[in-house]
Amino acid sequence: MRTIPKKNYIFLGLLAVVTILAVVYVSKWYRASENYYLENSIMKTLVGEVKELEFENYVLENPDIVIYIAKDQSKLTKKFEKKLKKYILDENLKSHFIYLNGKESTDEFLTDFKKKYFMNEVQEIEITYPNILVVENGKVKDILYRTALIERNIKDVEPFLQRNGVLEDA
């Protein structure tokens, strides 16, 4: 009968420990990246994010923009953002869009935002999330979704942007 050297058992034990450690590391890395993905908007990496404090100056320098505003990062929001990202890239609209994080925006900012930047025609409309707002001459001219009950669909975006003259400028 042939005997197996002890060094083979030690090697097998080390291999098992290294494998377990590698699996634990990859698992933690995956969870961390998954959490980052769920907490951050896809749009943040595509177009510039404008913070509350920067918004007034940004609108002064860029009076004609399209604002994408989102608050939560649910699966439905992520699904909409993926399609919106592809649409923005396909239509070369990256320079027209900015991202405003509704989750980081205070209620005071949103109230002041409506008072300062909404035209009279859209003053009474409540901001729902996610949403797209067209700003013309520093004022919000139109809002894509006027109620939270409507499911967000990328098919609504093109007619909305055409109606507001954004696609003609692209």
CSV table of N, CA and C in Angstrom, one decimal:
chain,number,residue,atom,x,y,z
A,1,MET,N,0.8,-1.2,0.0
A,1,MET,CA,0.0,0.0,0.0
A,1,MET,C,0.9,1.2,0.0
A,2,ARG,N,0.5,2.2,-0.9
A,2,ARG,CA,1.3,3.4,-1.0
A,2,ARG,C,0.9,4.5,0.0
A,3,THR,N,1.8,5.2,0.6
A,3,THR,CA,1.5,6.2,1.5
A,3,THR,C,1.5,7.6,0.9
A,4,ILE,N,0.6,8.4,1.3
A,4,ILE,CA,0.6,9.8,0.7
A,4,ILE,C,1.4,10.7,1.7
A,5,PRO,N,2.4,11.5,1.1
A,5,PRO,CA,3.2,12.3,2.0
A,5,PRO,C,2.3,13.4,2.7
A,6,LYS,N,2.7,13.8,3.9
A,6,LYS,CA,2.0,14.8,4.7
A,6,LYS,C,2.0,16.1,4.0
A,7,LYS,N,3.0,16.4,3.2
A,7,LYS,CA,3.0,17.7,2.6
A,7,LYS,C,1.9,17.9,1.6
A,8,ASN,N,1.4,16.8,1.0
A,8,ASN,CA,0.2,16.8,0.1
A,8,ASN,C,-1.0,17.2,0.9
A,9,TYR,N,-1.2,16.7,2.1
A,9,TYR,CA,-2.3,17.0,3.0
A,9,TYR,C,-2.3,18.5,3.4
A,10,ILE,N,-1.1,19.0,3.7
A,10,ILE,CA,-0.9,20.4,4.1
A,10,ILE,C,-1.2,21.3,2.9
A,11,PHE,N,-0.8,20.9,1.7
A,11,PHE,CA,-1.0,21.7,0.5
A,11,PHE,C,-2.5,21.7,0.2
A,12,LEU,N,-3.2,20.6,0.4
A,12,LEU,CA,-4.7,20.5,0.1
A,12,LEU,C,-5.4,21.4,1.1
A,13,GLY,N,-5.0,21.4,2.4
A,13,GLY,CA,-5.6,22.2,3.4
A,13,GLY,C,-5.4,23.7,3.1
A,14,LEU,N,-4.2,24.1,2.7
A,14,LEU,CA,-3.9,25.5,2.3
A,14,LEU,C,-4.8,25.9,1.1
A,15,LEU,N,-4.9,25.0,0.2
A,15,LEU,CA,-5.7,25.3,-1.0
A,15,LEU,C,-7.1,25.5,-0.7
A,16,ALA,N,-7.7,24.7,0.2
A,16,ALA,CA,-9.1,24.8,0.7
A,16,ALA,C,-9.3,26.2,1.4
A,17,VAL,N,-8.3,26.6,2.3
A,17,VAL,CA,-8.4,27.8,3.0
A,17,VAL,C,-8.3,29.0,2.0
A,18,VAL,N,-7.4,29.0,1.1
A,18,VAL,CA,-7.3,30.0,0.1
A,18,VAL,C,-8.6,30.1,-0.7
A,19,THR,N,-9.1,29.0,-1.1
A,19,THR,CA,-10.4,29.0,-1.9
A,19,THR,C,-11.5,29.6,-1.1
A,20,ILE,N,-11.6,29.3,0.1
A,20,ILE,CA,-12.7,29.8,1.0
A,20,ILE,C,-12.5,31.3,1.1
A,21,LEU,N,-11.3,31.8,1.4
A,21,LEU,CA,-11.0,33.2,1.5
A,21,LEU,C,-11.3,34.0,0.2
A,22,ALA,N,-11.0,33.4,-0.9
A,22,ALA,CA,-11.3,34.0,-2.2
A,22,ALA,C,-12.8,34.1,-2.4
A,23,VAL,N,-13.5,33.1,-2.1
A,23,VAL,CA,-15.0,33.1,-2.2
A,23,VAL,C,-15.6,34.2,-1.3
A,24,VAL,N,-15.1,34.3,-0.1
A,24,VAL,CA,-15.6,35.3,0.9
A,24,VAL,C,-15.3,36.7,0.3
A,25,TYR,N,-14.1,36.9,-0.2
A,25,TYR,CA,-13.7,38.2,-0.7
A,25,TYR,C,-14.5,38.6,-1.9
A,26,VAL,N,-14.7,37.7,-2.8
A,26,VAL,CA,-15.5,38.0,-4.0
A,26,VAL,C,-16.9,38.3,-3.6
A,27,SER,N,-17.5,37.6,-2.7
A,27,SER,CA,-18.8,37.8,-2.2
A,27,SER,C,-19.0,39.2,-1.6
A,28,LYS,N,-18.1,39.6,-0.8
A,28,LYS,CA,-18.2,40.9,-0.1
A,28,LYS,C,-18.0,42.0,-1.2
A,29,TRP,N,-17.1,41.8,-2.1
A,29,TRP,CA,-16.9,42.8,-3.2
A,29,TRP,C,-18.2,42.9,-4.0
A,30,TYR,N,-18.8,41.8,-4.3
A,30,TYR,CA,-20.0,41.8,-5.1
A,30,TYR,C,-21.1,42.6,-4.4
A,31,ARG,N,-21.3,42.3,-3.1
A,31,ARG,CA,-22.3,43.0,-2.3
A,31,ARG,C,-22.0,44.5,-2.2
A,32,ALA,N,-20.8,44.9,-2.1
A,32,ALA,CA,-20.4,46.3,-2.0
A,32,ALA,C,-20.7,47.0,-3.4
A,33,SER,N,-20.4,46.4,-4.5
A,33,SER,CA,-20.7,47.0,-5.8
A,33,SER,C,-22.2,47.0,-6.1
A,34,GLU,N,-22.9,46.0,-5.6
A,34,GLU,CA,-24.3,46.0,-5.8
A,34,GLU,C,-25.0,47.1,-5.0
A,35,ASN,N,-24.5,47.3,-3.8
A,35,ASN,CA,-25.0,48.4,-2.9
A,35,ASN,C,-24.7,49.8,-3.6
A,36,TYR,N,-23.5,50.0,-4.1
A,36,TYR,CA,-23.2,51.2,-4.8
A,36,TYR,C,-24.1,51.4,-6.0
A,37,TYR,N,-24.3,50.4,-6.8
A,37,TYR,CA,-25.2,50.4,-8.0
A,37,TYR,C,-26.6,50.8,-7.6
A,38,LEU,N,-27.1,50.2,-6.5
A,38,LEU,CA,-28.5,50.5,-6.1
A,38,LEU,C,-28.6,51.9,-5.5
A,39,GLU,N,-27.6,52.5,-4.9
A,39,GLU,CA,-27.7,53.8,-4.3
A,39,GLU,C,-27.4,54.9,-5.2
A,40,ASN,N,-26.7,54.7,-6.3
A,40,ASN,CA,-26.3,55.8,-7.2
A,40,ASN,C,-27.0,55.7,-8.6
A,41,SER,N,-27.3,56.8,-9.1
A,41,SER,CA,-28.0,56.9,-10.4
A,41,SER,C,-27.0,56.6,-11.6
A,42,ILE,N,-27.5,55.9,-12.6
A,42,ILE,CA,-26.7,55.6,-13.8
A,42,ILE,C,-26.4,57.0,-14.5
A,43,MET,N,-27.4,57.9,-14.4
A,43,MET,CA,-27.2,59.2,-15.0
A,43,MET,C,-26.1,60.0,-14.5
A,44,LYS,N,-25.8,59.8,-13.2
A,44,LYS,CA,-24.7,60.5,-12.6
A,44,LYS,C,-23.4,60.4,-13.3
A,45,THR,N,-23.2,59.2,-13.9
A,45,THR,CA,-21.9,58.9,-14.6
A,45,THR,C,-22.0,59.4,-16.0
A,46,LEU,N,-23.2,59.6,-16.6
A,46,LEU,CA,-23.3,59.9,-18.0
A,46,LEU,C,-23.3,61.5,-18.2
A,47,VAL,N,-24.1,62.1,-17.4
A,47,VAL,CA,-24.3,63.6,-17.5
A,47,VAL,C,-23.8,64.2,-16.2
A,48,GLY,N,-23.6,65.5,-16.2
A,48,GLY,CA,-23.1,66.2,-15.0
A,48,GLY,C,-24.2,66.2,-14.0
A,49,GLU,N,-23.8,66.0,-12.7
A,49,GLU,CA,-24.8,66.2,-11.6
A,49,GLU,C,-24.6,67.6,-11.1
A,50,VAL,N,-25.7,68.2,-10.9
A,50,VAL,CA,-25.7,69.6,-10.4
A,50,VAL,C,-26.3,69.5,-9.0
A,51,LYS,N,-25.5,70.0,-8.0
A,51,LYS,CA,-26.0,70.1,-6.6
A,51,LYS,C,-26.8,71.3,-6.4
A,52,GLU,N,-27.5,71.3,-5.3
A,52,GLU,CA,-28.4,72.4,-4.9
A,52,GLU,C,-27.7,73.8,-5.0
A,53,LEU,N,-26.5,73.8,-4.4
A,53,LEU,CA,-25.8,75.1,-4.3
A,53,LEU,C,-25.3,75.6,-5.6
A,54,GLU,N,-25.1,74.7,-6.5
A,54,GLU,CA,-24.6,75.0,-7.9
A,54,GLU,C,-25.7,75.4,-8.9
A,55,PHE,N,-26.9,75.0,-8.5
A,55,PHE,CA,-28.0,75.0,-9.5
A,55,PHE,C,-28.2,76.4,-10.1
A,56,GLU,N,-28.3,77.4,-9.2
A,56,GLU,CA,-28.6,78.8,-9.7
A,56,GLU,C,-27.5,79.3,-10.7
A,57,ASN,N,-26.3,79.1,-10.4
A,57,ASN,CA,-25.2,79.5,-11.3
A,57,ASN,C,-25.2,78.7,-12.6
A,58,TYR,N,-25.5,77.4,-12.5
A,58,TYR,CA,-25.6,76.6,-13.6
A,58,TYR,C,-26.6,77.1,-14.6
A,59,VAL,N,-27.8,77.4,-14.1
A,59,VAL,CA,-28.9,77.8,-14.9
A,59,VAL,C,-28.6,79.2,-15.6
A,60,LEU,N,-27.9,80.1,-14.8
A,60,LEU,CA,-27.5,81.4,-15.4
A,60,LEU,C,-26.6,81.2,-16.6
A,61,GLU,N,-25.6,80.2,-16.5
A,61,GLU,CA,-24.7,79.9,-17.5
A,61,GLU,C,-25.3,79.1,-18.7
A,62,ASN,N,-26.3,78.3,-18.3
A,62,ASN,CA,-26.9,77.4,-19.3
A,62,ASN,C,-28.4,77.5,-19.2
A,63,PRO,N,-29.0,78.5,-19.8
A,63,PRO,CA,-30.4,78.8,-19.6
A,63,PRO,C,-31.3,77.8,-20.3
A,64,ASP,N,-30.8,77.0,-21.3
A,64,ASP,CA,-31.6,76.0,-22.0
A,64,ASP,C,-31.0,74.6,-21.8
A,65,ILE,N,-31.7,73.9,-20.9
A,65,ILE,CA,-31.2,72.6,-20.5
A,65,ILE,C,-32.3,71.6,-20.3
A,66,VAL,N,-32.0,70.4,-20.2
A,66,VAL,CA,-33.0,69.3,-19.8
A,66,VAL,C,-32.5,68.7,-18.5
A,67,ILE,N,-33.4,68.7,-17.5
A,67,ILE,CA,-33.1,68.2,-16.2
A,67,ILE,C,-33.7,66.8,-16.0
A,68,TYR,N,-32.8,65.9,-15.7
A,68,TYR,CA,-33.4,64.6,-15.3
A,68,TYR,C,-33.3,64.6,-13.8
A,69,ILE,N,-34.4,64.3,-13.1
A,69,ILE,CA,-34.4,64.4,-11.6
A,69,ILE,C,-35.0,63.0,-11.2
A,70,ALA,N,-34.3,62.4,-10.2
A,70,ALA,CA,-34.7,61.2,-9.6
A,70,ALA,C,-34.5,61.2,-8.1
A,71,LYS,N,-35.3,60.4,-7.4
A,71,LYS,CA,-35.2,60.4,-5.9
A,71,LYS,C,-34.8,59.0,-5.5
A,72,ASP,N,-35.5,58.0,-5.9
A,72,ASP,CA,-35.1,56.7,-5.4
A,72,ASP,C,-34.4,55.9,-6.5
A,73,GLN,N,-33.8,54.8,-6.2
A,73,GLN,CA,-33.1,54.0,-7.1
A,73,GLN,C,-33.7,52.6,-7.2
A,74,SER,N,-35.0,52.5,-7.3
A,74,SER,CA,-35.7,51.3,-7.4
A,74,SER,C,-35.3,50.6,-8.7
A,75,LYS,N,-35.7,49.3,-8.8
A,75,LYS,CA,-35.5,48.6,-10.0
A,75,LYS,C,-36.1,49.2,-11.2
A,76,LEU,N,-37.4,49.8,-11.0
A,76,LEU,CA,-38.1,50.4,-12.1
A,76,LEU,C,-37.3,51.7,-12.6
A,77,THR,N,-36.8,52.4,-11.6
A,77,THR,CA,-36.0,53.6,-11.9
A,77,THR,C,-34.8,53.3,-12.7
A,78,LYS,N,-34.1,52.2,-12.2
A,78,LYS,CA,-32.8,51.8,-12.9
A,78,LYS,C,-33.1,51.3,-14.3
A,79,LYS,N,-34.2,50.6,-14.5
A,79,LYS,CA,-34.6,50.2,-15.8
A,79,LYS,C,-34.8,51.3,-16.8
A,80,PHE,N,-35.6,52.3,-16.3
A,80,PHE,CA,-35.8,53.5,-17.0
A,80,PHE,C,-34.5,54.3,-17.4
A,81,GLU,N,-33.6,54.4,-16.4
A,81,GLU,CA,-32.4,55.1,-16.5
A,81,GLU,C,-31.5,54.4,-17.6
A,82,LYS,N,-31.5,53.1,-17.6
A,82,LYS,CA,-30.7,52.4,-18.6
A,82,LYS,C,-31.1,52.7,-20.0
A,83,LYS,N,-32.4,52.7,-20.2
A,83,LYS,CA,-33.0,53.0,-21.5
A,83,LYS,C,-32.8,54.5,-21.9
A,84,LEU,N,-32.9,55.4,-20.9
A,84,LEU,CA,-32.7,56.8,-21.1
A,84,LEU,C,-31.2,57.1,-21.4
A,85,LYS,N,-30.3,56.4,-20.8
A,85,LYS,CA,-28.9,56.5,-21.1
A,85,LYS,C,-28.6,56.2,-22.5
A,86,LYS,N,-29.1,55.0,-22.9
A,86,LYS,CA,-28.9,54.6,-24.3
A,86,LYS,C,-29.5,55.6,-25.3
A,87,TYR,N,-30.7,56.1,-25.0
A,87,TYR,CA,-31.3,57.1,-25.8
A,87,TYR,C,-30.5,58.4,-25.9
A,88,ILE,N,-30.0,58.8,-24.8
A,88,ILE,CA,-29.2,60.1,-24.8
A,88,ILE,C,-27.9,59.9,-25.6
A,89,LEU,N,-27.3,58.7,-25.5
A,89,LEU,CA,-26.1,58.5,-26.3
A,89,LEU,C,-26.4,58.3,-27.8
A,90,ASP,N,-27.5,57.6,-28.1
A,90,ASP,CA,-27.9,57.4,-29.5
A,90,ASP,C,-28.2,58.7,-30.2
A,91,GLU,N,-28.9,59.6,-29.5
A,91,GLU,CA,-29.3,60.9,-30.1
A,91,GLU,C,-28.3,62.0,-29.8
A,92,ASN,N,-27.2,61.7,-29.2
A,92,ASN,CA,-26.1,62.7,-29.0
A,92,ASN,C,-26.7,63.9,-28.2
A,93,LEU,N,-27.4,63.6,-27.1
A,93,LEU,CA,-28.0,64.7,-26.3
A,93,LEU,C,-27.3,64.9,-24.9
A,94,LYS,N,-26.1,64.3,-24.8
A,94,LYS,CA,-25.4,64.3,-23.5
A,94,LYS,C,-25.2,65.8,-23.0
A,95,SER,N,-24.9,66.7,-23.9
A,95,SER,CA,-24.6,68.1,-23.5
A,95,SER,C,-25.9,68.8,-23.1
A,96,HIS,N,-27.0,68.3,-23.5
A,96,HIS,CA,-28.3,69.0,-23.2
A,96,HIS,C,-28.8,68.6,-21.8
A,97,PHE,N,-28.4,67.5,-21.2
A,97,PHE,CA,-28.9,66.9,-20.0
A,97,PHE,C,-28.1,67.3,-18.8
A,98,ILE,N,-28.7,67.4,-17.6
A,98,ILE,CA,-28.0,67.4,-16.3
A,98,ILE,C,-28.8,66.5,-15.4
A,99,TYR,N,-28.2,66.1,-14.3
A,99,TYR,CA,-28.9,65.2,-13.4
A,99,TYR,C,-29.0,66.0,-12.1
A,100,LEU,N,-30.2,66.0,-11.5
A,100,LEU,CA,-30.5,66.6,-10.2
A,100,LEU,C,-30.9,65.5,-9.3
A,101,ASN,N,-30.2,65.2,-8.2
A,101,ASN,CA,-30.5,64.2,-7.3
A,101,ASN,C,-31.6,64.6,-6.3
A,102,GLY,N,-32.8,64.2,-6.5
A,102,GLY,CA,-33.9,64.5,-5.7
A,102,GLY,C,-33.8,64.0,-4.2
A,103,LYS,N,-33.1,62.9,-4.1
A,103,LYS,CA,-32.9,62.4,-2.7
A,103,LYS,C,-32.0,63.3,-1.9
A,104,GLU,N,-31.1,63.9,-2.5
A,104,GLU,CA,-30.2,64.8,-1.7
A,104,GLU,C,-30.7,66.3,-1.6
A,105,SER,N,-31.8,66.5,-2.4
A,105,SER,CA,-32.4,67.9,-2.4
A,105,SER,C,-33.3,68.0,-1.2
A,106,THR,N,-33.3,69.2,-0.5
A,106,THR,CA,-34.1,69.4,0.6
A,106,THR,C,-35.5,69.9,0.1
A,107,ASP,N,-36.5,69.8,1.0
A,107,ASP,CA,-37.8,70.3,0.6
A,107,ASP,C,-37.8,71.8,0.4
A,108,GLU,N,-37.0,72.5,1.1
A,108,GLU,CA,-36.9,73.9,1.0
A,108,GLU,C,-36.3,74.3,-0.4
A,109,PHE,N,-35.3,73.5,-0.9
A,109,PHE,CA,-34.8,73.7,-2.2
A,109,PHE,C,-35.8,73.5,-3.3
A,110,LEU,N,-36.6,72.4,-3.1
A,110,LEU,CA,-37.6,72.0,-4.2
A,110,LEU,C,-38.7,73.1,-4.2
A,111,THR,N,-39.1,73.6,-3.0
A,111,THR,CA,-40.1,74.7,-3.0
A,111,THR,C,-39.6,76.0,-3.7
A,112,ASP,N,-38.3,76.3,-3.3
A,112,ASP,CA,-37.7,77.5,-3.9
A,112,ASP,C,-37.5,77.3,-5.4
A,113,PHE,N,-37.1,76.1,-5.8
A,113,PHE,CA,-36.9,75.7,-7.2
A,113,PHE,C,-38.2,76.0,-8.0
A,114,LYS,N,-39.3,75.5,-7.5
A,114,LYS,CA,-40.6,75.7,-8.2
A,114,LYS,C,-41.0,77.2,-8.3
A,115,LYS,N,-40.8,77.9,-7.2
A,115,LYS,CA,-41.1,79.4,-7.2
A,115,LYS,C,-40.2,80.2,-8.2
A,116,LYS,N,-39.0,79.9,-8.2
A,116,LYS,CA,-38.0,80.6,-9.0
A,116,LYS,C,-38.0,80.2,-10.5
A,117,TYR,N,-38.1,78.9,-10.7
A,117,TYR,CA,-37.8,78.4,-12.1
A,117,TYR,C,-39.0,77.9,-12.8
A,118,PHE,N,-40.1,77.7,-12.3
A,118,PHE,CA,-41.3,77.2,-13.0
A,118,PHE,C,-42.0,78.3,-13.7
A,119,MET,N,-42.3,78.2,-15.0
A,119,MET,CA,-43.2,79.1,-15.6
A,119,MET,C,-44.6,79.0,-15.0
A,120,ASN,N,-45.5,80.0,-15.2
A,120,ASN,CA,-46.8,79.9,-14.7
A,120,ASN,C,-47.6,78.7,-15.1
A,121,GLU,N,-47.4,78.3,-16.4
A,121,GLU,CA,-48.2,77.2,-16.9
A,121,GLU,C,-47.9,75.8,-16.2
A,122,VAL,N,-46.8,75.7,-15.6
A,122,VAL,CA,-46.4,74.4,-14.9
A,122,VAL,C,-46.3,74.6,-13.4
A,123,GLN,N,-46.6,75.8,-12.9
A,123,GLN,CA,-46.4,76.1,-11.5
A,123,GLN,C,-47.1,75.2,-10.5
A,124,GLU,N,-48.3,74.8,-10.9
A,124,GLU,CA,-49.2,74.0,-10.0
A,124,GLU,C,-48.8,72.5,-10.1
A,125,ILE,N,-48.0,72.1,-11.0
A,125,ILE,CA,-47.7,70.7,-11.2
A,125,ILE,C,-46.7,70.2,-10.1
A,126,GLU,N,-47.0,69.1,-9.5
A,126,GLU,CA,-46.1,68.5,-8.5
A,126,GLU,C,-45.0,67.8,-9.2
A,127,ILE,N,-43.8,67.9,-8.6
A,127,ILE,CA,-42.7,67.1,-9.2
A,127,ILE,C,-42.8,65.7,-8.8
A,128,THR,N,-42.8,64.8,-9.7
A,128,THR,CA,-42.8,63.4,-9.4
A,128,THR,C,-41.5,62.8,-9.9
A,129,TYR,N,-41.2,61.6,-9.4
A,129,TYR,CA,-39.8,61.0,-9.6
A,129,TYR,C,-40.0,59.7,-10.2
A,130,PRO,N,-39.1,59.3,-11.1
A,130,PRO,CA,-38.1,60.1,-11.9
A,130,PRO,C,-38.9,60.9,-12.9
A,131,ASN,N,-38.2,62.0,-13.3
A,131,ASN,CA,-38.9,62.9,-14.3
A,131,ASN,C,-37.9,63.7,-15.1
A,132,ILE,N,-38.4,64.2,-16.2
A,132,ILE,CA,-37.6,65.1,-17.1
A,132,ILE,C,-38.3,66.4,-17.2
A,133,LEU,N,-37.5,67.5,-17.0
A,133,LEU,CA,-38.0,68.8,-17.1
A,133,LEU,C,-37.2,69.6,-18.1
A,134,VAL,N,-37.9,70.3,-19.0
A,134,VAL,CA,-37.2,71.1,-20.0
A,134,VAL,C,-37.2,72.6,-19.5
A,135,VAL,N,-36.0,73.1,-19.5
A,135,VAL,CA,-35.7,74.5,-19.1
A,135,VAL,C,-35.4,75.3,-20.3
A,136,GLU,N,-36.1,76.4,-20.5
A,136,GLU,CA,-35.9,77.3,-21.6
A,136,GLU,C,-35.8,78.7,-21.0
A,137,ASN,N,-34.7,79.4,-21.4
A,137,ASN,CA,-34.5,80.8,-20.9
A,137,ASN,C,-34.5,80.8,-19.3
A,138,GLY,N,-34.0,79.7,-18.7
A,138,GLY,CA,-33.8,79.7,-17.3
A,138,GLY,C,-35.1,79.4,-16.5
A,139,LYS,N,-36.2,79.0,-17.2
A,139,LYS,CA,-37.4,78.6,-16.6
A,139,LYS,C,-37.9,77.3,-17.0
A,140,VAL,N,-38.5,76.5,-16.1
A,140,VAL,CA,-39.0,75.2,-16.5
A,140,VAL,C,-40.3,75.4,-17.3
A,141,LYS,N,-40.2,74.9,-18.6
A,141,LYS,CA,-41.2,75.1,-19.6
A,141,LYS,C,-42.2,74.0,-19.6
A,142,ASP,N,-41.7,72.8,-19.4
A,142,ASP,CA,-42.5,71.6,-19.5
A,142,ASP,C,-42.0,70.5,-18.6
A,143,ILE,N,-42.9,69.6,-18.2
A,143,ILE,CA,-42.6,68.5,-17.4
A,143,ILE,C,-43.1,67.2,-18.0
A,144,LEU,N,-42.3,66.2,-18.1
A,144,LEU,CA,-42.7,65.0,-18.8
A,144,LEU,C,-43.9,64.3,-18.1
A,145,TYR,N,-43.6,63.9,-16.9
A,145,TYR,CA,-44.7,63.2,-16.1
A,145,TYR,C,-45.3,64.1,-15.1
A,146,ARG,N,-46.6,64.3,-15.2
A,146,ARG,CA,-47.3,65.2,-14.3
A,146,ARG,C,-48.1,64.5,-13.2
A,147,THR,N,-47.9,63.2,-13.2
A,147,THR,CA,-48.5,62.4,-12.1
A,147,THR,C,-47.6,61.2,-11.8
A,148,ALA,N,-47.6,60.8,-10.5
A,148,ALA,CA,-46.8,59.7,-10.1
A,148,ALA,C,-47.4,58.3,-10.6
A,149,LEU,N,-48.6,58.3,-11.0
A,149,LEU,CA,-49.3,57.0,-11.3
A,149,LEU,C,-48.8,56.5,-12.7
A,150,ILE,N,-48.3,57.4,-13.5
A,150,ILE,CA,-47.9,56.9,-14.9
A,150,ILE,C,-46.6,56.2,-14.8
A,151,GLU,N,-46.6,55.0,-15.4
A,151,GLU,CA,-45.3,54.2,-15.5
A,151,GLU,C,-44.3,54.9,-16.4
A,152,ARG,N,-43.1,55.0,-16.0
A,152,ARG,CA,-42.1,55.7,-16.8
A,152,ARG,C,-41.7,54.8,-18.0
A,153,ASN,N,-41.7,55.4,-19.2
A,153,ASN,CA,-41.5,54.6,-20.4
A,153,ASN,C,-40.6,55.5,-21.3
A,154,ILE,N,-39.6,54.9,-21.9
A,154,ILE,CA,-38.7,55.7,-22.7
A,154,ILE,C,-39.4,56.1,-24.0
A,155,LYS,N,-40.5,55.5,-24.4
A,155,LYS,CA,-41.2,55.9,-25.6
A,155,LYS,C,-41.9,57.3,-25.4
A,156,ASP,N,-42.0,57.7,-24.2
A,156,ASP,CA,-42.6,59.0,-23.9
A,156,ASP,C,-41.6,60.1,-24.1
A,157,VAL,N,-40.3,59.8,-24.0
A,157,VAL,CA,-39.2,60.8,-24.0
A,157,VAL,C,-39.1,61.5,-25.4
A,158,GLU,N,-39.0,60.7,-26.4
A,158,GLU,CA,-38.8,61.3,-27.8
A,158,GLU,C,-39.8,62.3,-28.2
A,159,PRO,N,-41.1,62.0,-28.1
A,159,PRO,CA,-42.1,63.0,-28.5
A,159,PRO,C,-42.1,64.2,-27.5
A,160,PHE,N,-41.8,64.0,-26.3
A,160,PHE,CA,-41.7,65.1,-25.3
A,160,PHE,C,-40.5,66.1,-25.7
A,161,LEU,N,-39.4,65.5,-26.0
A,161,LEU,CA,-38.2,66.3,-26.4
A,161,LEU,C,-38.4,67.0,-27.8
A,162,GLN,N,-39.1,66.3,-28.7
A,162,GLN,CA,-39.4,66.9,-30.0
A,162,GLN,C,-40.4,68.1,-29.8
A,163,ARG,N,-41.4,67.9,-29.0
A,163,ARG,CA,-42.4,68.9,-28.7
A,163,ARG,C,-41.8,70.2,-28.1
A,164,ASN,N,-40.7,70.0,-27.4
A,164,ASN,CA,-40.1,71.1,-26.7
A,164,ASN,C,-38.8,71.6,-27.5
A,165,GLY,N,-38.6,71.1,-28.7
A,165,GLY,CA,-37.5,71.6,-29.5
A,165,GLY,C,-36.1,71.2,-29.1
A,166,VAL,N,-36.0,70.2,-28.3
A,166,VAL,CA,-34.7,69.8,-27.8
A,166,VAL,C,-34.0,69.0,-28.9
A,167,LEU,N,-34.7,68.1,-29.6
A,167,LEU,CA,-34.1,67.2,-30.6
A,167,LEU,C,-33.7,68.0,-31.9
A,168,GLU,N,-34.3,69.1,-32.2
A,168,GLU,CA,-33.9,69.9,-33.3
A,168,GLU,C,-32.6,70.5,-33.1
A,169,ASP,N,-32.2,70.8,-31.9
A,169,ASP,CA,-30.9,71.5,-31.6
A,169,ASP,C,-29.8,70.5,-31.5
A,170,ALA,N,-30.1,69.2,-31.4
A,170,ALA,CA,-29.0,68.2,-31.3
A,170,ALA,C,-28.1,68.0,-32.5
